[in-house]
Coordinates of C-alpha atoms in Angstrom, one line a residue:
X9 CA -17.9 11.4 15.6
X10 CA -18.6 15.1 15.1
X11 CA -14.9 15.9 14.7
X12 CA -14.4 13.1 12.2
X13 CA -17.4 14.3 10.2
X14 CA -15.9 17.8 10.1
X15 CA -12.6 16.3 9.0
X16 CA -14.3 14.5 6.1
X17 CA -15.9 17.8 4.9
X18 CA -12.5 19.4 4.8
X19 CA -10.6 16.5 3.3
X20 CA -13.1 14.9 0.9
X21 CA -15.7 17.5 0.2
X22 CA -18.3 14.8 -0.5
X23 CA -21.9 15.7 -0.8
X24 CA -24.3 15.8 2.2
X25 CA -26.3 12.8 1.1
X26 CA -23.1 10.6 1.1
X27 CA -22.1 11.8 4.5
X28 CA -25.6 11.2 5.9
X29 CA -25.6 7.6 4.6
X30 CA -22.1 6.8 5.7
X31 CA -22.3 8.1 9.2
X32 CA -25.8 6.6 9.7
X33 CA -24.9 3.1 8.3
X34 CA -21.2 2.7 8.5
X35 CA -19.6 4.8 11.1
X36 CA -19.0 3.2 14.5
X37 CA -16.8 4.7 17.3
X38 CA -15.4 1.2 18.0
X39 CA -14.1 0.9 14.4
X40 CA -12.6 4.4 14.4
X41 CA -9.0 5.2 15.0
X42 CA -8.1 8.8 15.5
X43 CA -5.0 10.7 16.2
X44 CA -5.4 13.6 18.7
X45 CA -3.2 16.6 19.1
X46 CA -4.3 18.1 22.4
X47 CA -8.1 17.7 22.2
X48 CA -8.4 17.9 18.4
X49 CA -8.6 15.0 16.0
X50 CA -6.1 15.6 13.2
X51 CA -6.1 12.2 11.5
X52 CA -8.5 9.3 11.4
X53 CA -9.5 6.1 9.6
X54 CA -12.3 3.6 9.8
X55 CA -12.0 -0.2 9.9
X56 CA -15.0 -1.7 8.1
X57 CA -15.5 -5.5 8.2
X58 CA -16.4 -7.6 5.2
X59 CA -16.0 -11.2 4.1
X60 CA -13.7 -12.1 1.2
X61 CA -13.8 -15.3 -0.8
X62 CA -10.3 -16.7 -0.6
X63 CA -9.2 -20.3 -1.4
X64 CA -12.8 -21.5 -1.6
X65 CA -13.8 -20.2 1.8
X66 CA -14.9 -16.8 3.2
X67 CA -12.5 -15.0 5.5
X68 CA -13.0 -11.8 7.4
X69 CA -11.1 -8.8 6.1
X70 CA -10.6 -5.2 7.5
X71 CA -11.4 -2.6 4.9
X72 CA -9.7 0.8 5.6
X73 CA -12.1 3.6 4.8
X74 CA -12.0 7.3 5.2
X75 CA -8.3 7.6 6.0
X76 CA -7.5 11.3 6.1
X77 CA -5.4 14.0 7.8
X78 CA -6.2 17.7 8.2
X79 CA -4.2 19.7 5.7
X80 CA -2.3 21.6 8.3
X81 CA -1.3 18.3 10.1
X82 CA 0.1 16.4 7.0
X83 CA 3.6 15.1 6.7
X84 CA 4.0 14.7 10.4
X85 CA 3.7 10.9 10.6
X86 CA 0.2 10.8 12.0
X87 CA -1.3 8.6 9.3
X88 CA 1.7 6.2 9.6
X89 CA 1.1 5.9 13.4
X90 CA -2.6 5.2 12.7
X91 CA -1.9 2.6 10.1
X92 CA 0.5 0.8 12.4
X93 CA -2.0 0.9 15.2
X94 CA -4.7 -0.3 12.9
X95 CA -2.6 -3.4 12.0
X96 CA -2.3 -4.3 15.7
X97 CA -6.1 -3.9 16.1
X98 CA -6.8 -6.0 13.1
X99 CA -4.5 -8.7 14.3
X100 CA -6.1 -8.6 17.7
X101 CA -9.5 -9.2 16.0
X102 CA -8.0 -12.3 14.3
X103 CA -8.6 -10.8 10.9
X104 CA -5.8 -12.0 8.5
X105 CA -6.1 -9.5 5.6
X106 CA -6.7 -5.8 5.1
X107 CA -7.9 -4.1 1.9
X108 CA -8.3 -0.5 0.8
X109 CA -9.1 1.5 -2.3
X110 CA -6.8 4.5 -2.7
X111 CA -8.8 7.7 -3.4
X112 CA -6.1 9.0 -5.8
X113 CA -3.3 7.4 -7.9
X114 CA -0.4 8.9 -5.9
X115 CA -1.7 7.1 -2.8
X116 CA -0.7 3.7 -4.2
X117 CA 3.0 4.6 -3.5
X118 CA 2.1 5.9 -0.1
X119 CA 0.4 2.8 1.0
X120 CA 2.9 0.4 -0.4
X121 CA 5.4 1.7 2.2
X122 CA 3.2 0.0 4.8
X123 CA 3.0 -3.4 3.0
X124 CA -0.1 -2.8 0.9
X125 CA 0.3 -4.2 -2.7
X126 CA -1.9 -3.5 -5.7
X127 CA -4.0 -6.7 -6.1
X128 CA -7.2 -5.4 -7.7
X129 CA -7.5 -3.8 -11.2
X130 CA -10.1 -1.2 -12.1
X131 CA -12.4 -1.1 -15.0
X132 CA -14.4 -4.3 -15.3
X133 CA -18.0 -3.3 -16.0
X134 CA -20.6 -4.5 -13.4
X135 CA -24.3 -5.1 -13.5
X136 CA -26.5 -2.1 -13.5
X137 CA -28.1 -1.6 -10.1
X138 CA -30.8 0.5 -11.7
X139 CA -31.8 -2.3 -14.1
X140 CA -31.5 -4.9 -11.3
X141 CA -34.0 -2.9 -9.1
X142 CA -36.3 -2.4 -12.1
X143 CA -36.3 -6.2 -12.8
X144 CA -37.4 -6.8 -9.3
X145 CA -39.9 -3.9 -9.0
X146 CA -37.7 -2.3 -6.4
X147 CA -37.9 -5.3 -4.1
X148 CA -34.6 -5.1 -2.3
X149 CA -34.6 -8.6 -1.0
X150 CA -35.4 -10.2 -4.4
X151 CA -32.7 -7.9 -6.1
X152 CA -30.2 -9.0 -3.4
X153 CA -30.8 -12.7 -4.1
X154 CA -29.9 -12.1 -7.8
X155 CA -26.9 -9.8 -6.9
X156 CA -25.6 -12.3 -4.4
X157 CA -25.9 -15.3 -6.8
X158 CA -23.6 -13.4 -9.2
X159 CA -20.7 -12.8 -6.8
X160 CA -21.0 -15.2 -3.8
X161 CA -19.0 -18.0 -5.5
X162 CA -16.4 -15.8 -7.2
X163 CA -12.9 -16.4 -5.9
X164 CA -10.9 -13.5 -4.6
X165 CA -14.0 -11.2 -4.3
X166 CA -15.3 -8.9 -1.5
X167 CA -18.7 -10.2 -0.5
X168 CA -21.8 -8.1 0.5
X169 CA -24.4 -8.8 3.1
X170 CA -28.0 -7.7 2.5
X171 CA -27.3 -4.6 4.6
X172 CA -24.2 -3.8 2.5
X173 CA -26.3 -4.1 -0.7
X174 CA -29.1 -1.9 0.7
X175 CA -26.6 0.9 1.5
X176 CA -24.9 0.7 -1.9
X177 CA -28.3 0.9 -3.7
X178 CA -29.3 3.9 -1.6
X179 CA -26.0 5.7 -2.2
X180 CA -26.1 4.9 -5.9
X181 CA -29.7 5.9 -6.3
X182 CA -28.8 9.3 -4.8
X183 CA -26.5 9.9 -7.7
X184 CA -29.0 8.7 -10.4
X185 CA -27.5 5.2 -10.7
X186 CA -24.2 5.8 -12.5
X187 CA -22.8 2.6 -14.0
X188 CA -20.3 1.0 -11.5
X189 CA -17.0 -0.6 -12.4
X190 CA -14.6 -2.7 -10.4
X191 CA -12.1 -0.6 -8.3
X192 CA -8.4 -0.5 -8.2
X193 CA -7.4 -1.7 -4.7
X194 CA -4.7 -3.0 -2.5
X195 CA -4.2 -5.8 0.0
X196 CA -2.0 -6.1 3.1
X197 CA -1.4 -9.5 4.8
X198 CA -1.8 -9.2 8.6
X199 CA -1.5 -12.9 9.4
X200 CA 0.9 -14.7 7.1
X201 CA 0.6 -18.1 8.7
X202 CA -3.2 -18.1 8.6
X203 CA -3.3 -17.1 5.0
X204 CA -0.8 -19.7 4.0
X205 CA -2.7 -22.4 6.0
X206 CA -5.8 -21.7 4.0
X207 CA -3.8 -21.8 0.8
X208 CA -2.2 -25.1 1.7
X209 CA -5.6 -26.6 2.5
X210 CA -6.9 -25.6 -0.9
X211 CA -3.9 -26.8 -2.8
X212 CA -2.6 -29.9 -0.9
X213 CA -0.5 -30.9 -4.0
X214 CA 1.7 -27.8 -3.6
X215 CA 5.0 -28.3 -1.9
X216 CA 7.4 -25.5 -1.3
X217 CA 9.3 -23.5 1.4
X218 CA 9.0 -19.8 1.9
X219 CA 10.8 -17.0 3.7
X220 CA 8.6 -14.0 4.4
X221 CA 9.9 -10.6 5.6
X222 CA 7.8 -7.8 7.1
X223 CA 9.4 -4.6 8.3
X224 CA 6.3 -3.6 10.3
X225 CA 4.7 -6.7 11.8
X226 CA 7.5 -8.9 13.2
X227 CA 5.1 -11.9 13.6
X228 CA 5.1 -12.2 9.8
X229 CA 8.8 -12.8 9.6
X230 CA 8.6 -16.5 9.0
X231 CA 10.4 -19.4 7.4
X232 CA 7.8 -22.1 6.6
X233 CA 7.4 -25.4 4.8
X234 CA 4.2 -26.1 3.0
X235 CA 3.6 -29.7 2.1
X236 CA 0.6 -32.1 1.8
X237 CA -1.8 -29.4 2.9
X238 CA 0.1 -28.5 6.1
X239 CA 2.2 -25.5 7.1
X240 CA 5.1 -25.9 9.6
X241 CA 8.1 -24.0 10.7
X242 CA 11.4 -25.0 9.1
X243 CA 14.9 -23.8 8.4
X244 CA 15.4 -26.1 5.4
X245 CA 15.0 -24.8 1.9
X246 CA 12.8 -26.9 -0.5
X247 CA 15.0 -28.6 -3.1
X248 CA 13.0 -27.2 -6.0
X249 CA 10.6 -24.5 -4.9
X250 CA 12.0 -22.1 -2.4
X251 CA 10.5 -18.6 -2.3
X252 CA 11.8 -15.4 -0.7
X253 CA 9.0 -12.8 -0.5
X254 CA 8.5 -9.6 1.3
X255 CA 5.0 -8.9 2.7
X256 CA 4.1 -6.8 -0.4
X257 CA 4.9 -9.7 -2.8
X258 CA 3.2 -12.2 -0.6
X259 CA -0.2 -10.3 -0.9
X260 CA 0.1 -10.5 -4.7
X261 CA 1.1 -14.2 -4.6
X262 CA -1.8 -15.3 -2.3
X263 CA -4.4 -13.3 -4.2
X264 CA -3.0 -14.6 -7.5
X265 CA -2.5 -11.1 -8.9
X266 CA -0.6 -11.4 -12.3
X267 CA 1.4 -14.2 -10.9
X268 CA 2.0 -15.7 -14.3
X269 CA 4.0 -12.6 -15.2
X270 CA 6.4 -13.1 -12.3
X271 CA 7.5 -16.7 -12.8
X272 CA 11.0 -16.2 -11.5
X273 CA 9.6 -14.7 -8.2
X274 CA 6.7 -17.0 -7.6
X275 CA 8.0 -20.2 -9.3
X276 CA 4.6 -21.2 -10.6
X277 CA 3.4 -22.0 -7.1
X278 CA 0.5 -19.5 -6.9
X279 CA -2.4 -19.8 -9.4
X280 CA -3.4 -16.6 -11.2
X281 CA -6.8 -15.0 -10.3
X282 CA -8.6 -11.8 -11.1
X283 CA -9.4 -10.4 -7.7
X284 CA -12.4 -8.1 -7.5
X285 CA -13.4 -5.3 -5.3
X286 CA -16.6 -3.4 -6.2
X287 CA -19.9 -2.0 -5.0
X288 CA -18.2 -0.3 -2.0
X289 CA -19.4 3.1 -0.8
X290 CA -17.3 5.3 -3.0

């Protein structure tokens, strides 16, 4: 933990209060993946667990946080090794989807090499946590009830527990309550079959076949038939709706990210949504 904290100081330069909150409330050794060279940590990431509203149900997701490599250890494949190891760990925990928020714009092209696709747009204004706390006389529980009522039933949205909310309020208060906006984020499908089964259950009227390719997770290389709410293996193409998607495209399809603009690719199968990721520790 001490080595990871020192790495963060070097890589992120965040203020002491942020570090104090994160390592008190979020850091756990069992959710930390680290790459060692001899006895020194040179790269690390955290797997934080949240629920995500998807197809009218809440599924567990693994949020990758604090991914960093020491400056002198970059471009040696350490983060690639950590991400691939993370995918195996996430799959072992039966978590079907991973999300992350790139710290800088250039990182979008880095992460898309590992199957992450942009599925969340930045910029939507959110409620003021400062005003929310004032309305409820700084009663965290009462404020959380209102907060949760706004987001709990929103499709394709990362949900927050009371503890998540408490931590975000503490962090935001430490910076004088700047107005928050939704974040630009990415999604990576870990379990194609499970994600499609949930989709099929929500949309039993949908009938199509799909070939999925994934260069990193071989279990996602599937040829499936979706019909009457069920998913089954097949080798027969649907007469009308047959889709061929890589794992990157599948994430955008399942989350409904700008699907209406890719009619030829998605063939009208996947409804469009406005996925939301917000009020994370930034």
